[in-house]
mmCIF file of C-alpha atoms and ligand atoms in Angstrom:
data_model
loop_
_atom_site.group_PDB
_atom_site.id
_atom_site.type_symbol
_atom_site.label_atom_id
_atom_site.label_comp_id
_atom_site.label_asym_id
_atom_site.label_seq_id
_atom_site.Cartn_x
_atom_site.Cartn_y
_atom_site.Cartn_z
ATOM 1 C CA MET L 923 57.591 87.904 -16.659
ATOM 2 C CA THR L 924 54.220 86.198 -17.126
ATOM 3 C CA ALA L 925 53.625 83.278 -14.800
ATOM 4 C CA LEU L 926 53.054 79.922 -16.484
ATOM 5 C CA LEU L 927 50.242 79.266 -14.057
ATOM 6 C CA GLU L 928 48.525 81.640 -11.701
ATOM 7 C CA THR L 929 45.556 81.335 -9.410
ATOM 8 C CA GLN L 930 43.917 84.306 -7.749
ATOM 9 C CA GLY L 931 41.554 83.879 -4.855
ATOM 10 C CA LEU L 932 40.752 80.315 -5.933
ATOM 11 C CA LYS L 933 37.879 78.842 -3.950
ATOM 12 C CA ALA L 934 36.503 75.312 -4.183
ATOM 13 C CA PHE L 935 33.453 73.590 -2.786
ATOM 14 C CA TYR L 936 32.111 70.064 -2.391
ATOM 15 C CA GLY L 937 28.397 70.790 -2.299
ATOM 16 C CA ASP L 938 27.980 73.279 0.541
ATOM 17 C CA ALA L 939 31.336 72.437 2.112
ATOM 18 C CA GLN L 940 34.109 74.854 1.232
ATOM 19 C CA ALA L 941 37.544 73.225 0.783
ATOM 20 C CA LEU L 942 39.638 76.124 -0.609
ATOM 21 C CA PHE L 943 39.306 79.665 0.723
ATOM 22 C CA GLY L 944 41.085 81.861 -1.799
ATOM 23 C CA ILE L 945 44.375 80.377 -2.971
ATOM 24 C CA ASP L 946 46.890 82.748 -4.569
ATOM 25 C CA PHE L 947 49.523 80.694 -6.345
ATOM 26 C CA SER L 948 52.031 81.444 -9.043
ATOM 27 C CA LEU L 949 54.492 79.341 -10.962
ATOM 28 C CA ALA L 950 57.235 80.285 -13.413
ATOM 29 C CA GLN L 951 58.215 78.069 -16.314
ATOM 30 C CA GLY L 952 60.827 75.436 -15.372
ATOM 31 C CA GLU L 953 60.184 75.598 -11.628
ATOM 32 C CA LEU L 954 59.657 72.607 -9.379
ATOM 33 C CA VAL L 955 57.304 73.661 -6.608
ATOM 34 C CA ALA L 956 56.152 71.504 -3.706
ATOM 35 C CA ILE L 957 52.806 71.798 -1.961
ATOM 36 C CA ILE L 958 52.814 70.483 1.574
ATOM 37 C CA GLY L 959 50.210 70.372 4.309
ATOM 38 C CA ALA L 960 48.421 68.029 6.678
ATOM 39 C CA ASN L 961 45.666 65.593 5.693
ATOM 40 C CA GLY L 962 42.612 67.498 4.545
ATOM 41 C CA ALA L 963 44.497 70.782 4.027
ATOM 42 C CA GLY L 964 43.238 71.004 0.448
ATOM 43 C CA LYS L 965 46.251 69.902 -1.574
ATOM 44 C CA SER L 966 44.411 67.384 -3.768
ATOM 45 C CA THR L 967 41.454 69.722 -4.161
ATOM 46 C CA PHE L 968 43.812 72.424 -5.405
ATOM 47 C CA LEU L 969 45.302 70.108 -8.055
ATOM 48 C CA LYS L 970 41.839 68.877 -9.036
ATOM 49 C CA SER L 971 40.674 72.478 -9.494
ATOM 50 C CA LEU L 972 43.607 73.130 -11.816
ATOM 51 C CA THR L 973 42.798 70.079 -13.932
ATOM 52 C CA GLY L 974 39.046 70.622 -14.162
ATOM 53 C CA LEU L 975 38.032 67.769 -11.857
ATOM 54 C CA VAL L 976 36.672 70.187 -9.243
ATOM 55 C CA ARG L 977 34.711 73.163 -10.510
ATOM 56 C CA ALA L 978 36.473 76.549 -10.538
ATOM 57 C CA PRO L 979 35.491 80.008 -11.804
ATOM 58 C CA ARG L 980 37.032 80.659 -15.248
ATOM 59 C CA GLU L 981 39.041 83.739 -14.212
ATOM 60 C CA ALA L 982 40.452 82.224 -10.999
ATOM 61 C CA ILE L 983 43.033 80.136 -12.906
ATOM 62 C CA HIS L 984 45.265 81.402 -15.707
ATOM 63 C CA PHE L 985 47.553 79.122 -17.697
ATOM 64 C CA LYS L 986 49.908 80.809 -20.162
ATOM 65 C CA GLY L 987 47.919 83.987 -19.695
ATOM 66 C CA GLU L 988 44.553 82.430 -20.561
ATOM 67 C CA PRO L 989 41.696 81.714 -18.167
ATOM 68 C CA ILE L 990 41.145 77.961 -17.833
ATOM 69 C CA GLY L 991 39.099 77.603 -14.631
ATOM 70 C CA GLY L 992 36.279 75.106 -15.055
ATOM 71 C CA LEU L 993 37.236 73.945 -18.562
ATOM 72 C CA PRO L 994 36.626 70.224 -19.198
ATOM 73 C CA PRO L 995 39.571 68.049 -18.052
ATOM 74 C CA GLY L 996 40.297 66.845 -21.613
ATOM 75 C CA GLU L 997 40.576 70.418 -22.868
ATOM 76 C CA ILE L 998 42.948 71.261 -20.005
ATOM 77 C CA VAL L 999 45.181 68.277 -20.905
ATOM 78 C CA ARG L 1000 45.233 69.437 -24.543
ATOM 79 C CA ARG L 1001 46.410 72.846 -23.379
ATOM 80 C CA GLY L 1002 49.378 71.242 -21.622
ATOM 81 C CA LEU L 1003 48.525 70.350 -18.021
ATOM 82 C CA ALA L 1004 48.758 66.724 -16.911
ATOM 83 C CA MET L 1005 48.227 65.133 -13.535
ATOM 84 C CA VAL L 1006 49.602 62.016 -11.907
ATOM 85 C CA PRO L 1007 46.634 61.270 -9.634
ATOM 86 C CA GLU L 1008 46.900 60.091 -6.057
ATOM 87 C CA GLY L 1009 46.456 56.314 -6.031
ATOM 88 C CA ARG L 1010 47.829 55.952 -9.592
ATOM 89 C CA ARG L 1011 44.520 54.863 -11.234
ATOM 90 C CA LEU L 1012 45.943 52.572 -13.929
ATOM 91 C CA PHE L 1013 43.588 50.907 -16.396
ATOM 92 C CA PRO L 1014 43.392 47.372 -14.967
ATOM 93 C CA SER L 1015 42.733 45.549 -18.252
ATOM 94 C CA LEU L 1016 45.619 47.215 -20.103
ATOM 95 C CA SER L 1017 49.305 46.332 -20.278
ATOM 96 C CA VAL L 1018 51.994 48.716 -19.079
ATOM 97 C CA GLU L 1019 52.624 49.882 -22.638
ATOM 98 C CA GLU L 1020 48.924 50.356 -23.368
ATOM 99 C CA ASN L 1021 48.569 52.377 -20.170
ATOM 100 C CA LEU L 1022 51.463 54.562 -21.281
ATOM 101 C CA LEU L 1023 49.969 55.044 -24.747
ATOM 102 C CA MET L 1024 46.700 56.242 -23.176
ATOM 103 C CA GLY L 1025 48.687 59.273 -22.062
ATOM 104 C CA ALA L 1026 49.490 60.148 -25.658
ATOM 105 C CA THR L 1027 45.865 60.358 -26.812
ATOM 106 C CA ALA L 1028 45.801 64.144 -26.349
ATOM 107 C CA GLY L 1029 48.092 64.253 -29.415
ATOM 108 C CA ARG L 1030 50.517 66.863 -28.104
ATOM 109 C CA LYS L 1031 53.991 66.949 -29.625
ATOM 110 C CA GLY L 1032 57.089 66.994 -27.440
ATOM 111 C CA PRO L 1033 60.144 65.128 -26.253
ATOM 112 C CA TRP L 1034 58.371 62.261 -24.490
ATOM 113 C CA ASP L 1035 57.609 59.010 -26.276
ATOM 114 C CA LEU L 1036 57.901 55.316 -25.356
ATOM 115 C CA GLN L 1037 61.571 55.127 -26.301
ATOM 116 C CA ARG L 1038 62.483 58.110 -24.161
ATOM 117 C CA LEU L 1039 60.500 56.796 -21.208
ATOM 118 C CA TYR L 1040 62.028 53.342 -21.463
ATOM 119 C CA ALA L 1041 65.483 54.910 -21.384
ATOM 120 C CA LEU L 1042 64.627 56.904 -18.248
ATOM 121 C CA PHE L 1043 62.852 54.011 -16.505
ATOM 122 C CA PRO L 1044 64.177 50.662 -17.835
ATOM 123 C CA ILE L 1045 61.680 48.820 -15.608
ATOM 124 C CA LEU L 1046 58.888 50.041 -17.906
ATOM 125 C CA ALA L 1047 60.550 48.421 -20.928
ATOM 126 C CA GLU L 1048 61.102 45.222 -19.006
ATOM 127 C CA LYS L 1049 57.448 44.993 -17.920
ATOM 128 C CA ARG L 1050 55.816 46.535 -20.961
ATOM 129 C CA GLN L 1051 53.682 43.516 -21.888
ATOM 130 C CA GLN L 1052 52.461 42.826 -18.355
ATOM 131 C CA PRO L 1053 49.115 44.059 -17.002
ATOM 132 C CA GLY L 1054 49.815 47.407 -15.337
ATOM 133 C CA THR L 1055 48.060 46.413 -12.154
ATOM 134 C CA SER L 1056 50.235 43.267 -11.728
ATOM 135 C CA LEU L 1057 53.241 45.470 -10.935
ATOM 136 C CA SER L 1058 54.427 46.488 -7.471
ATOM 137 C CA GLY L 1059 53.091 49.765 -6.039
ATOM 138 C CA GLY L 1060 56.318 51.584 -6.877
ATOM 139 C CA GLN L 1061 56.376 50.269 -10.437
ATOM 140 C CA GLN L 1062 52.734 51.280 -10.895
ATOM 141 C CA GLN L 1063 53.622 54.765 -9.723
ATOM 142 C CA ILE L 1064 56.318 54.939 -12.384
ATOM 143 C CA VAL L 1065 53.726 53.847 -14.994
ATOM 144 C CA ALA L 1066 51.358 56.596 -13.801
ATOM 145 C CA LEU L 1067 54.167 59.169 -14.022
ATOM 146 C CA GLY L 1068 55.159 57.845 -17.456
ATOM 147 C CA ARG L 1069 51.568 58.016 -18.697
ATOM 148 C CA ALA L 1070 51.369 61.697 -17.705
ATOM 149 C CA LEU L 1071 54.701 62.432 -19.409
ATOM 150 C CA MET L 1072 53.416 60.775 -22.605
ATOM 151 C CA SER L 1073 50.935 63.651 -22.950
ATOM 152 C CA ASN L 1074 53.963 65.952 -23.243
ATOM 153 C CA PRO L 1075 52.609 68.485 -20.774
ATOM 154 C CA GLU L 1076 54.141 71.865 -20.113
ATOM 155 C CA LEU L 1077 53.020 71.548 -16.515
ATOM 156 C CA LEU L 1078 53.076 68.247 -14.665
ATOM 157 C CA LEU L 1079 51.081 67.972 -11.441
ATOM 158 C CA CYS L 1080 51.989 65.062 -9.161
ATOM 159 C CA ASP L 1081 49.703 64.143 -6.272
ATOM 160 C CA GLU L 1082 51.569 62.314 -3.486
ATOM 161 C CA LEU L 1083 53.920 60.278 -5.656
ATOM 162 C CA SER L 1084 55.594 58.764 -2.622
ATOM 163 C CA LEU L 1085 52.468 57.641 -0.767
ATOM 164 C CA GLY L 1086 52.960 54.099 0.563
ATOM 165 C CA LEU L 1087 56.167 53.475 -1.400
ATOM 166 C CA ALA L 1088 59.504 52.144 -0.177
ATOM 167 C CA PRO L 1089 62.218 54.803 0.303
ATOM 168 C CA ILE L 1090 64.361 53.317 -2.468
ATOM 169 C CA VAL L 1091 61.543 53.696 -5.019
ATOM 170 C CA ILE L 1092 60.793 57.224 -3.837
ATOM 171 C CA ARG L 1093 64.441 58.132 -4.367
ATOM 172 C CA GLU L 1094 64.376 56.563 -7.845
ATOM 173 C CA ILE L 1095 61.298 58.566 -8.841
ATOM 174 C CA TYR L 1096 62.646 61.859 -7.524
ATOM 175 C CA ALA L 1097 66.041 61.170 -9.094
ATOM 176 C CA ALA L 1098 64.289 61.387 -12.480
ATOM 177 C CA MET L 1099 62.925 64.892 -11.784
ATOM 178 C CA PRO L 1100 65.998 66.835 -12.958
ATOM 179 C CA THR L 1101 65.748 65.023 -16.311
ATOM 180 C CA ILE L 1102 62.051 65.879 -16.482
ATOM 181 C CA THR L 1103 62.510 69.562 -15.635
ATOM 182 C CA GLY L 1104 65.759 69.706 -17.637
ATOM 183 C CA GLU L 1105 63.922 70.445 -20.851
ATOM 184 C CA GLY L 1106 61.854 73.233 -19.394
ATOM 185 C CA MET L 1107 58.947 71.206 -18.033
ATOM 186 C CA THR L 1108 57.403 72.750 -14.949
ATOM 187 C CA VAL L 1109 56.451 70.462 -12.079
ATOM 188 C CA VAL L 1110 54.215 70.746 -9.020
ATOM 189 C CA ILE L 1111 54.451 67.978 -6.446
ATOM 190 C CA VAL L 1112 52.135 67.419 -3.531
ATOM 191 C CA GLU L 1113 54.284 65.754 -0.906
ATOM 192 C CA GLN L 1114 53.581 64.700 2.688
ATOM 193 C CA ASP L 1115 57.277 64.076 3.358
ATOM 194 C CA VAL L 1116 58.490 67.577 4.198
ATOM 195 C CA THR L 1117 62.183 66.641 4.145
ATOM 196 C CA MET L 1118 61.814 65.238 0.630
ATOM 197 C CA ALA L 1119 59.749 68.249 -0.463
ATOM 198 C CA ARG L 1120 62.482 70.625 0.698
ATOM 199 C CA GLN L 1121 65.203 68.600 -0.989
ATOM 200 C CA VAL L 1122 63.668 68.355 -4.432
ATOM 201 C CA SER L 1123 61.793 71.650 -4.815
ATOM 202 C CA GLN L 1124 62.843 75.231 -5.409
ATOM 203 C CA ARG L 1125 59.809 76.696 -3.682
ATOM 204 C CA ILE L 1126 57.241 75.476 -1.207
ATOM 205 C CA TYR L 1127 53.629 76.370 -0.588
ATOM 206 C CA CYS L 1128 52.142 75.109 2.649
ATOM 207 C CA LEU L 1129 48.360 74.775 2.827
ATOM 208 C CA GLN L 1130 46.384 74.721 6.032
ATOM 209 C CA GLU L 1131 42.628 74.348 6.166
ATOM 210 C CA GLY L 1132 42.205 75.468 2.574
ATOM 211 C CA ARG L 1133 44.475 78.520 2.803
ATOM 212 C CA VAL L 1134 48.124 79.231 1.974
ATOM 213 C CA SER L 1135 49.830 79.375 5.366
ATOM 214 C CA LEU L 1136 53.394 79.783 4.054
ATOM 215 C CA GLU L 1137 55.202 80.343 0.758
ATOM 216 C CA GLY L 1138 58.889 80.709 0.112
ATOM 217 C CA ARG L 1139 62.100 79.389 -1.370
ATOM 218 C CA SER L 1140 62.745 75.906 -0.034
ATOM 219 C CA CYS L 1141 66.305 76.763 0.988
ATOM 220 C CA ASP L 1142 65.166 79.833 2.979
ATOM 221 C CA LEU L 1143 62.361 78.285 5.032
ATOM 222 C CA THR L 1144 63.226 77.090 8.520
ATOM 223 C CA ARG L 1145 61.864 73.959 10.169
ATOM 224 C CA GLU L 1146 60.062 76.167 12.688
ATOM 225 C CA GLN L 1147 58.349 78.201 9.993
ATOM 226 C CA ILE L 1148 57.268 75.025 8.240
ATOM 227 C CA SER L 1149 55.959 73.274 11.330
ATOM 228 C CA GLN L 1150 53.993 76.383 12.346
ATOM 229 C CA ALA L 1151 52.499 76.671 8.890
ATOM 230 C CA TYR L 1152 51.840 72.935 8.716
ATOM 231 C CA PHE L 1153 50.236 72.342 12.093
ATOM 232 C CA GLY L 1154 48.978 75.774 13.065
ATOM 233 C CA ILE L 1155 50.372 78.004 15.787
ATOM 234 C CA GLY L 1156 48.709 76.299 18.743
ATOM 235 C CA GLU L 1157 49.861 72.827 17.822
ATOM 236 C CA ALA L 1158 53.325 73.901 16.639
ATOM 237 C CA ALA L 1159 54.303 74.549 20.227
ATOM 238 C CA HIS L 1160 53.809 70.822 20.909
ATOM 239 C CA ALA L 1161 55.259 69.496 17.622
HETATM 240 P P1 ATP H 968 45.189 64.324 1.921
HETATM 241 O O1 ATP H 968 46.626 64.502 2.208
HETATM 242 O O2 ATP H 968 44.463 63.566 2.993
HETATM 243 O O3 ATP H 968 44.890 63.825 0.533
HETATM 244 P P2 ATP H 968 44.531 67.009 1.070
HETATM 245 O O4 ATP H 968 45.377 68.112 1.598
HETATM 246 O O5 ATP H 968 44.796 66.571 -0.312
HETATM 247 O O6 ATP H 968 44.534 65.786 2.062
HETATM 248 P P3 ATP H 968 41.825 67.345 0.209
HETATM 249 O O7 ATP H 968 41.658 65.910 -0.153
HETATM 250 O O8 ATP H 968 41.948 68.336 -0.872
HETATM 251 O O9 ATP H 968 43.044 67.513 1.213
HETATM 252 O O10 ATP H 968 40.603 67.745 1.160
HETATM 253 C C1 ATP H 968 40.294 69.097 1.503
HETATM 254 C C2 ATP H 968 38.944 69.129 2.201
HETATM 255 O O11 ATP H 968 37.938 68.766 1.279
HETATM 256 C C3 ATP H 968 38.825 68.159 3.373
HETATM 257 O O12 ATP H 968 38.048 68.783 4.360
HETATM 258 C C4 ATP H 968 38.106 66.986 2.771
HETATM 259 O O13 ATP H 968 37.352 66.308 3.749
HETATM 260 C C5 ATP H 968 37.198 67.635 1.743
HETATM 261 N N1 ATP H 968 36.945 66.741 0.592
HETATM 262 C C6 ATP H 968 37.858 66.206 -0.230
HETATM 263 N N2 ATP H 968 37.280 65.464 -1.199
HETATM 264 C C7 ATP H 968 35.958 65.541 -0.981
HETATM 265 C C8 ATP H 968 34.799 64.994 -1.639
HETATM 266 N N3 ATP H 968 34.908 64.240 -2.716
HETATM 267 N N4 ATP H 968 33.591 65.292 -1.105
HETATM 268 C C9 ATP H 968 33.467 66.083 -0.021
HETATM 269 N N5 ATP H 968 34.496 66.636 0.639
HETATM 270 C C10 ATP H 968 35.730 66.368 0.171
#
């Protein structure tokens, strides 16, 4: 079976500084895969490479069998990849509903529209006229997720959805994931909370210093394997 998304030997640089050292990654349609790893491991850089925000060689990334590395971000969204960025990045002068509609500008057809989103997250309907940035952090995160869904992506990339949010909001967001993947959408989450990552994902990739240090089915990986891959062998002994 062809992978929905595949990277081979993906490298990334910020100027002279190398951040990714050859990432091999593969994703089947309908999977929910978590990427874990310590601060600075390269998780955000990996997602940014996939979405065209960090430069990548054309052949290093294939989406639906076609090379997409280094394409402009707008073109990548039109092909069906959408990202919920770390820090949410809502448009401050726009209402919740206007922020959501910005997600639909790529013009892709699919199951997600305002009505569908409001049914999944009633808080969005309740607050739809308010400025997006007047909402609580958790509510803003839901807007950012909703905006990405409005582009009807085939692959949704979520960068640290739970960062700085209360546990109850994190649970609410992750509780929506089965509905999101239920119609065949494929999801990648970057998640610092390893327990949550194991609970919600089918597979895990752990990054360490710009390399894949572990990959496997979430239910098969042991805590020891994960902490070794997460912290490195030397530090794992003290973890
Ligand atoms: P975090 O959990 O802290 O977001 P991360 O795993 O997402 O970490 P990245 O943000 O991808 O890690 O960072 C990977 C490496 O690239 C780090 O060494 C980081 O310092 C470097 N880096 C990230 N963004 C930039 C940038 N804009 N300019 C220069 N170096 C950067």
